[in-house]
Tab-separated table of C-alpha atoms in Angstrom:
chain	number	residue	atom	x	y	z
A	1	MET	CA	257.111	252.922	123.966
A	2	LYS	CA	257.827	250.932	127.066
A	3	GLU	CA	256.458	247.751	125.501
A	4	LYS	CA	259.032	245.545	123.797
A	5	ILE	CA	257.607	243.873	120.730
A	6	ARG	CA	259.694	241.631	118.526
A	7	LEU	CA	258.344	240.048	115.364
A	8	ASN	CA	260.214	237.484	113.286
A	9	GLN	CA	260.108	237.416	109.493
A	10	LYS	CA	257.373	234.784	109.195
A	11	GLN	CA	255.125	236.626	111.657
A	12	LEU	CA	255.628	239.965	109.910
A	13	THR	CA	255.114	238.505	106.420
A	14	MET	CA	251.906	236.691	107.397
A	15	LEU	CA	250.637	239.735	109.301
A	16	MET	CA	251.109	242.052	106.325
A	17	ALA	CA	249.701	239.442	103.938
A	18	ASN	CA	246.574	239.203	106.106
A	19	LEU	CA	246.035	242.975	106.111
A	20	LEU	CA	246.419	243.108	102.334
A	21	ILE	CA	244.548	239.945	101.365
A	22	VAL	CA	241.459	240.300	103.595
A	23	LYS	CA	240.054	243.021	101.331
A	24	ILE	CA	241.271	241.242	98.203
A	25	ILE	CA	239.585	237.944	99.052
A	26	PHE	CA	236.273	239.230	100.299
A	27	ALA	CA	235.213	242.368	98.488
A	28	PHE	CA	237.814	244.208	96.452
A	29	PRO	CA	237.674	242.372	93.084
A	30	ARG	CA	234.193	243.861	92.621
A	31	ASN	CA	235.788	247.331	92.302
A	32	LEU	CA	238.174	246.059	89.647
A	33	PHE	CA	235.354	244.490	87.626
A	34	LYS	CA	233.334	247.698	87.785
A	35	THR	CA	236.331	249.619	86.425
A	36	SER	CA	237.791	247.203	83.876
A	37	GLY	CA	235.127	244.572	83.250
A	38	ASN	CA	236.489	241.040	82.934
A	39	ALA	CA	239.952	242.456	82.272
A	40	ALA	CA	240.185	242.931	86.040
A	41	TRP	CA	243.042	240.419	86.137
A	42	ILE	CA	245.143	242.756	83.956
A	43	GLU	CA	244.350	245.648	86.267
A	44	ALA	CA	245.345	243.414	89.212
A	45	ILE	CA	248.792	242.835	87.668
A	46	TYR	CA	249.106	246.565	86.946
A	47	LEU	CA	248.200	247.567	90.521
A	48	THR	CA	250.560	244.979	91.998
A	49	ALA	CA	253.434	246.358	89.920
A	50	ILE	CA	252.720	249.950	91.016
A	51	ALA	CA	252.426	248.918	94.687
A	52	ALA	CA	255.737	247.043	94.439
A	53	ILE	CA	257.468	250.074	92.893
A	54	LEU	CA	256.114	252.427	95.592
A	55	LEU	CA	257.229	249.968	98.250
A	56	GLU	CA	260.761	249.939	96.832
A	57	VAL	CA	260.792	253.752	96.830
A	58	THR	CA	259.808	253.652	100.496
A	59	PHE	CA	262.647	251.210	101.209
A	60	LEU	CA	265.152	253.660	99.682
A	61	THR	CA	264.302	256.145	102.440
A	62	TYR	CA	265.172	253.561	105.123
A	63	LYS	CA	268.869	253.811	104.212
A	64	SER	CA	269.067	257.368	105.511
A	65	ALA	CA	266.173	257.532	107.967
A	66	GLY	CA	267.026	254.284	109.765
A	67	LYS	CA	264.680	252.002	111.674
A	68	LYS	CA	262.215	254.698	112.705
A	69	SER	CA	258.503	254.988	112.042
A	70	ILE	CA	257.005	258.127	110.497
A	71	ILE	CA	255.683	259.044	113.970
A	72	GLN	CA	259.207	259.079	115.413
A	73	LEU	CA	260.588	260.916	112.376
A	74	ALA	CA	257.839	263.544	112.621
A	75	GLU	CA	258.923	264.306	116.200
A	76	SER	CA	262.528	264.725	115.046
A	77	ILE	CA	261.396	267.125	112.311
A	78	GLY	CA	258.852	269.319	114.069
A	79	GLY	CA	258.709	268.239	117.709
A	80	LYS	CA	255.530	267.240	119.534
A	81	PRO	CA	253.076	269.326	117.445
A	82	LEU	CA	254.077	267.645	114.174
A	83	LYS	CA	254.179	264.231	115.833
A	84	ILE	CA	250.587	264.688	117.033
A	85	ILE	CA	249.442	265.887	113.594
A	86	VAL	CA	251.046	262.921	111.792
A	87	SER	CA	249.691	260.509	114.419
A	88	LEU	CA	246.149	261.832	113.930
A	89	ILE	CA	246.443	261.597	110.137
A	90	VAL	CA	247.609	257.981	110.438
A	91	VAL	CA	244.766	257.133	112.848
A	92	ILE	CA	242.181	258.718	110.531
A	93	VAL	CA	243.553	256.886	107.474
A	94	ILE	CA	243.772	253.386	108.949
A	95	GLY	CA	240.659	254.016	111.060
A	96	GLY	CA	238.746	254.862	107.887
A	97	PHE	CA	239.891	251.640	106.241
A	98	LEU	CA	238.972	249.632	109.347
A	99	CYS	CA	235.493	251.141	109.784
A	100	THR	CA	234.451	250.445	106.202
A	101	GLU	CA	235.775	246.867	106.351
A	102	VAL	CA	234.081	246.183	109.694
A	103	ARG	CA	230.705	247.419	108.459
A	104	THR	CA	231.061	245.473	105.196
A	105	PHE	CA	231.859	242.342	107.188
A	106	ALA	CA	228.912	242.876	109.540
A	107	GLU	CA	226.483	243.417	106.663
A	108	SER	CA	227.777	240.284	104.959
A	109	VAL	CA	227.353	238.224	108.139
A	110	LYS	CA	223.793	239.475	108.453
A	111	ILE	CA	222.942	238.614	104.846
A	112	ILE	CA	224.645	235.214	104.743
A	113	LEU	CA	224.698	233.788	108.270
A	114	LEU	CA	222.407	235.746	110.624
A	115	PRO	CA	219.549	237.287	108.617
A	116	SER	CA	217.269	237.541	111.661
A	117	THR	CA	219.898	239.260	113.858
A	118	SER	CA	220.069	243.062	113.921
A	119	ILE	CA	223.180	244.743	112.545
A	120	GLU	CA	223.669	246.487	115.913
A	121	VAL	CA	224.081	243.155	117.740
A	122	ILE	CA	226.520	241.841	115.131
A	123	MET	CA	228.594	245.024	115.285
A	124	LEU	CA	228.642	244.945	119.095
A	125	LEU	CA	229.828	241.325	119.189
A	126	PHE	CA	232.464	242.046	116.564
A	127	ALA	CA	233.757	245.153	118.384
A	128	VAL	CA	234.010	243.244	121.677
A	129	THR	CA	235.855	240.354	120.012
A	130	ALA	CA	238.277	242.680	118.187
A	131	GLY	CA	238.940	244.545	121.450
A	132	ILE	CA	239.687	241.316	123.299
A	133	GLY	CA	242.059	240.242	120.538
A	134	ALA	CA	243.860	243.599	120.610
A	135	TRP	CA	244.205	243.359	124.400
A	136	TYR	CA	246.506	240.325	124.049
A	137	GLY	CA	249.001	242.411	122.075
A	138	MET	CA	250.790	242.358	118.754
A	139	GLU	CA	253.032	239.356	119.429
A	140	ALA	CA	250.090	237.129	120.332
A	141	LEU	CA	248.110	238.304	117.301
A	142	ALA	CA	251.107	237.858	114.991
A	143	THR	CA	251.749	234.342	116.332
A	144	ILE	CA	248.121	233.229	115.918
A	145	ASN	CA	247.986	234.826	112.476
A	146	ALA	CA	251.230	233.104	111.399
A	147	ILE	CA	249.697	229.751	112.363
A	148	PHE	CA	246.257	230.262	110.821
A	149	PHE	CA	246.824	232.426	107.749
A	150	PRO	CA	248.729	229.799	105.702
A	151	PHE	CA	245.558	227.673	105.939
A	152	CYS	CA	243.634	230.620	104.503
A	153	LEU	CA	246.031	230.804	101.557
A	154	PHE	CA	245.781	227.029	101.091
A	155	PHE	CA	241.983	227.270	101.108
A	156	LEU	CA	242.120	230.014	98.476
A	157	GLY	CA	244.414	227.919	96.281
A	158	VAL	CA	242.179	224.848	96.584
A	159	LEU	CA	239.126	226.929	95.671
A	160	VAL	CA	240.752	228.361	92.537
A	161	VAL	CA	241.866	224.899	91.355
A	162	TRP	CA	238.572	223.211	92.292
A	163	LEU	CA	236.607	225.559	90.062
A	164	VAL	CA	238.588	224.755	86.895
A	165	PRO	CA	235.638	222.789	85.350
A	166	ASN	CA	233.505	225.941	85.671
A	167	TYR	CA	235.945	228.184	83.821
A	168	ASN	CA	235.011	229.648	80.458
A	169	LEU	CA	237.819	231.493	78.692
A	170	ASN	CA	235.312	233.274	76.463
A	171	ASN	CA	234.225	235.296	79.508
A	172	LEU	CA	237.612	237.066	79.433
A	173	MET	CA	236.947	238.495	75.981
A	174	PRO	CA	237.618	241.172	74.889
A	175	VAL	CA	241.062	240.978	76.489
A	176	LEU	CA	241.095	244.642	77.549
A	177	GLY	CA	237.561	244.508	78.912
A	178	LEU	CA	236.161	248.040	79.122
A	179	GLY	CA	239.305	249.484	77.528
A	180	GLY	CA	242.915	250.335	78.279
A	181	LYS	CA	241.980	253.785	79.557
A	182	ASN	CA	239.776	252.266	82.257
A	183	ILE	CA	242.477	249.791	83.271
A	184	PHE	CA	245.566	252.000	83.307
A	185	LEU	CA	244.083	255.426	84.115
A	186	TYR	CA	240.835	255.035	86.040
A	187	GLY	CA	242.170	251.869	87.659
A	188	ILE	CA	244.671	253.887	89.714
A	189	LYS	CA	241.924	254.617	92.258
A	190	ASN	CA	241.873	250.885	93.088
A	191	LEU	CA	245.462	251.131	94.324
A	192	SER	CA	243.834	251.508	97.736
A	193	CYS	CA	243.731	247.694	97.912
A	194	PHE	CA	247.471	247.786	98.760
A	195	ALA	CA	247.279	250.858	101.026
A	196	ASP	CA	247.701	248.713	104.147
A	197	ILE	CA	251.459	248.650	103.499
A	198	LEU	CA	251.477	251.817	105.609
A	199	VAL	CA	251.396	249.462	108.608
A	200	LEU	CA	254.814	248.127	107.597
A	201	ASN	CA	256.330	251.503	108.476
A	202	LEU	CA	254.434	251.791	111.766
A	203	ILE	CA	255.771	248.478	113.092
A	204	LEU	CA	259.289	249.036	111.717
A	205	PRO	CA	260.774	249.891	115.162
A	206	TYR	CA	259.599	246.523	116.534
A	207	CYS	CA	261.421	244.439	113.946
A	208	LYS	CA	264.872	242.932	114.146
A	209	ASP	CA	266.361	244.897	111.260
A	210	VAL	CA	265.446	246.797	108.115
A	211	GLU	CA	266.394	243.932	105.785
A	212	MET	CA	263.838	241.683	107.441
A	213	VAL	CA	261.177	244.350	106.940
A	214	LYS	CA	262.084	244.676	103.258
A	215	LYS	CA	261.853	240.933	102.661
A	216	SER	CA	258.544	240.653	104.507
A	217	GLY	CA	257.077	243.629	102.645
A	218	ARG	CA	258.069	242.212	99.258
A	219	TYR	CA	256.746	238.742	100.061
A	220	ALA	CA	253.463	240.195	101.374
A	221	VAL	CA	252.853	242.382	98.312
A	222	LEU	CA	253.771	239.508	95.973
A	223	THR	CA	251.452	237.102	97.840
A	224	ALA	CA	248.608	239.631	97.826
A	225	GLY	CA	249.165	240.344	94.133
A	226	ILE	CA	249.059	236.656	93.227
A	227	ALA	CA	245.873	236.239	95.299
A	228	LEU	CA	244.250	239.243	93.611
A	229	VAL	CA	245.129	238.017	90.094
A	230	ALA	CA	244.007	234.455	90.892
A	231	ILE	CA	240.655	235.549	92.332
A	232	SER	CA	240.080	238.003	89.467
A	233	LEU	CA	240.839	235.362	86.824
A	234	ALA	CA	238.736	232.681	88.525
A	235	TYR	CA	235.809	235.015	89.074
A	236	GLY	CA	236.013	236.465	85.582
A	237	MET	CA	236.026	233.021	83.978
A	238	CYS	CA	233.053	231.894	86.076
A	239	TYR	CA	230.854	234.987	85.664
A	240	PRO	CA	230.546	237.014	82.433
A	241	TYR	CA	230.469	240.798	82.553
A	242	PRO	CA	228.288	242.658	83.655
A	243	PHE	CA	227.146	239.980	86.150
A	244	SER	CA	230.699	239.866	87.549
A	245	ALA	CA	230.355	243.485	88.741
A	246	ASP	CA	227.143	242.886	90.672
A	247	PHE	CA	228.110	240.601	93.566
A	248	LEU	CA	229.470	242.159	96.765
A	249	LEU	CA	231.494	239.151	97.987
A	250	THR	CA	233.336	237.661	95.031
A	251	ALA	CA	235.120	234.853	96.891
A	252	TYR	CA	231.879	233.835	98.597
A	253	GLN	CA	230.141	233.562	95.218
A	254	LEU	CA	232.991	231.369	93.981
A	255	SER	CA	232.791	229.137	97.076
A	256	ARG	CA	229.083	228.539	96.395
A	257	MET	CA	229.980	227.093	93.001
A	258	ALA	CA	232.361	224.475	94.446
A	259	ARG	CA	230.877	220.975	94.417
A	260	ALA	CA	232.140	217.419	95.004
A	261	GLY	CA	229.411	215.141	93.735
A	262	GLU	CA	226.276	214.739	95.832
A	263	TYR	CA	228.049	214.477	99.159
A	264	PHE	CA	229.851	217.794	99.479
A	265	GLN	CA	227.916	220.779	98.229
A	266	ARG	CA	228.391	223.364	100.979
A	267	PHE	CA	231.948	224.546	100.431
A	268	GLU	CA	230.839	228.031	101.468
A	269	ALA	CA	230.549	226.797	105.077
A	270	LEU	CA	234.342	226.404	105.173
A	271	PHE	CA	234.663	229.783	103.490
A	272	GLU	CA	232.555	231.370	106.243
A	273	LEU	CA	234.839	229.920	108.941
A	274	VAL	CA	238.016	231.156	107.234
A	275	TRP	CA	236.364	234.472	106.423
A	276	THR	CA	235.318	235.126	110.033
A	277	ILE	CA	238.674	234.251	111.623
A	278	THR	CA	240.712	236.311	109.137
A	279	HIS	CA	238.439	239.325	109.638
A	280	LEU	CA	238.704	239.080	113.417
A	281	LEU	CA	242.500	238.941	113.195
A	282	TYR	CA	242.486	241.849	110.724
A	283	SER	CA	240.324	244.008	112.996
A	284	SER	CA	242.194	243.093	116.195
A	285	ILE	CA	245.530	243.974	114.587
A	286	TYR	CA	244.224	247.342	113.416
A	287	VAL	CA	242.634	248.209	116.775
A	288	TYR	CA	245.962	247.454	118.442
A	289	ILE	CA	247.928	249.537	115.917
A	290	ILE	CA	245.577	252.523	116.296
A	291	CYS	CA	245.983	252.370	120.086
A	292	ASN	CA	249.767	252.210	119.789
A	293	VAL	CA	249.868	255.149	117.375
A	294	LEU	CA	247.788	257.191	119.832
A	295	LYS	CA	250.004	256.043	122.687
A	296	GLU	CA	253.159	257.131	120.903
A	297	GLY	CA	251.699	260.311	119.461
A	298	PHE	CA	250.299	261.619	122.741
A	299	LYS	CA	252.860	259.935	125.027
A	300	VAL	CA	250.269	257.890	126.895
A	301	LYS	CA	251.870	255.515	129.374
A	302	TYR	CA	249.691	252.478	128.620
A	303	SER	CA	247.742	251.567	125.486
A	304	GLU	CA	245.421	248.996	127.096
A	305	PRO	CA	242.883	251.552	128.446
A	306	LEU	CA	242.530	252.932	124.911
A	307	ILE	CA	241.469	249.582	123.431
A	308	PRO	CA	237.794	249.579	124.611
A	309	CYS	CA	237.445	253.221	123.554
A	310	VAL	CA	238.903	252.624	120.073
A	311	ALA	CA	236.847	249.442	119.544
A	312	ALA	CA	233.652	251.272	120.578
A	313	LEU	CA	234.489	254.279	118.394
A	314	VAL	CA	235.115	252.046	115.378
A	315	ALA	CA	231.731	250.378	115.911
A	316	LEU	CA	229.947	253.740	116.280
A	317	VAL	CA	231.525	255.247	113.163
A	318	SER	CA	230.770	252.056	111.229
A	319	PHE	CA	227.053	252.546	111.995
A	320	GLU	CA	226.984	255.833	110.048
A	321	PRO	CA	225.970	254.481	106.597
A	322	SER	CA	222.220	253.853	106.724
A	323	SER	CA	222.117	251.098	104.096
A	324	VAL	CA	224.315	248.762	102.062
A	325	MET	CA	224.186	251.158	99.091
A	326	ASP	CA	225.277	254.060	101.300
A	327	LEU	CA	228.018	251.829	102.701
A	328	LEU	CA	229.374	251.105	99.218
A	329	GLU	CA	229.417	254.816	98.363
A	330	VAL	CA	231.075	255.792	101.669
A	331	SER	CA	233.590	252.950	101.386
A	332	SER	CA	234.566	254.028	97.858
A	333	ALA	CA	234.917	257.682	98.929
A	334	VAL	CA	236.988	256.824	102.027
A	335	LYS	CA	239.403	254.649	100.055
A	336	GLN	CA	239.877	257.195	97.263
A	337	ILE	CA	240.427	260.102	99.681
A	338	PHE	CA	242.649	258.346	102.218
A	339	PHE	CA	244.760	255.889	100.215
A	340	PRO	CA	247.217	258.514	98.822
A	341	PHE	CA	248.285	259.302	102.417
A	342	ALA	CA	249.206	255.642	102.938
A	343	TYR	CA	251.760	255.860	100.121
A	344	VAL	CA	252.896	259.482	100.494
A	345	LEU	CA	253.589	259.642	104.255
A	346	PRO	CA	256.228	256.845	104.385
A	347	ILE	CA	258.082	258.533	101.500
A	348	VAL	CA	257.723	262.265	102.195
A	349	VAL	CA	258.282	262.273	105.983
A	350	PRO	CA	261.676	260.433	105.794
A	351	ILE	CA	262.790	262.688	102.927
A	352	ILE	CA	262.016	265.803	104.988
A	353	TYR	CA	263.816	264.252	107.972
A	354	VAL	CA	266.955	263.507	105.936
A	355	HIS	CA	266.907	267.010	104.393
A	356	LYS	CA	266.638	268.649	107.798
A	357	ARG	CA	269.402	266.487	109.254
A	358	ARG	CA	271.741	267.403	106.390
A	359	LYS	CA	271.017	271.092	106.923
A	360	ASN	CA	271.819	270.767	110.625
A	361	ASN	CA	275.071	268.942	109.814
A	362	GLU	CA	276.086	271.691	107.363
A	363	LYS	CA	275.526	274.346	110.021
A	364	MET	CA	277.759	272.453	112.423
């Protein structure tokens, strides 16, 4: 790529934390409660541990493969054809995640904030805003995100502490919820909540060194894991099962419970502000990454002309589910089908690259 992008450790950590936590804060705990009941917090710890282990396995490949993304490694392995194939797989995977999140966000905005506005108008405004954000580039997005996202984490912490009077420990009984089998076996499908760590590999070439990437990845996964456990515990102690599995936006439901006497009873208004800004940053970052993957995969000179096309395509694909129920089914299917690629590609592609390089060295 001609474009020189340099991210420092704070920017990279906050960027990855945003991509991971957006789903965790707004919608994902519902999946955990449907699988494990009010033992979702145990499943959250379990998933965080697995994600951390897979991340460390990925880091082991960096020692031999160097500071190259899987797109660059694919070209070294199989030339342009393999690079294009891997690029398209990556675009489909992260594009699938983005489309489901964008539609979920739009439906939530319609239900909560703009009930009289059509979903088409909301999606159009969101696509235009995400495209404009992507146009400013990764460094601008990472800088804005590094400034704003700590406030999001602070807000989340305040919410969890504020709700302490509403907690009922009896709601967490039985401890294993719907059973250990549901938590430790069926719960694996919810590992998709950490699948955004694929992005860490894609922006690897733009970082100062591999050690910085490792630190940022670990901090991001740890932060996301703590957020997921905190939200799951807070939500589980506020709502007994099966009611806890019914609500689409768990954090929003928690924010509606926050009160400060008679003078401050609309804490959800602050939630809506934080929620909107984090989603816009999330979508802008992903639109930019998709454009850069296409640029590198197909050797396009500039990525900027791709931004309106990608933003429009994301909006069009997001329209496909005809209702909220269809959206939930499609979202679940997309995550279960695509998330294994997010973990497998950053491990398998470098291993194949190292194996091929060793074979070439032996021949020489």
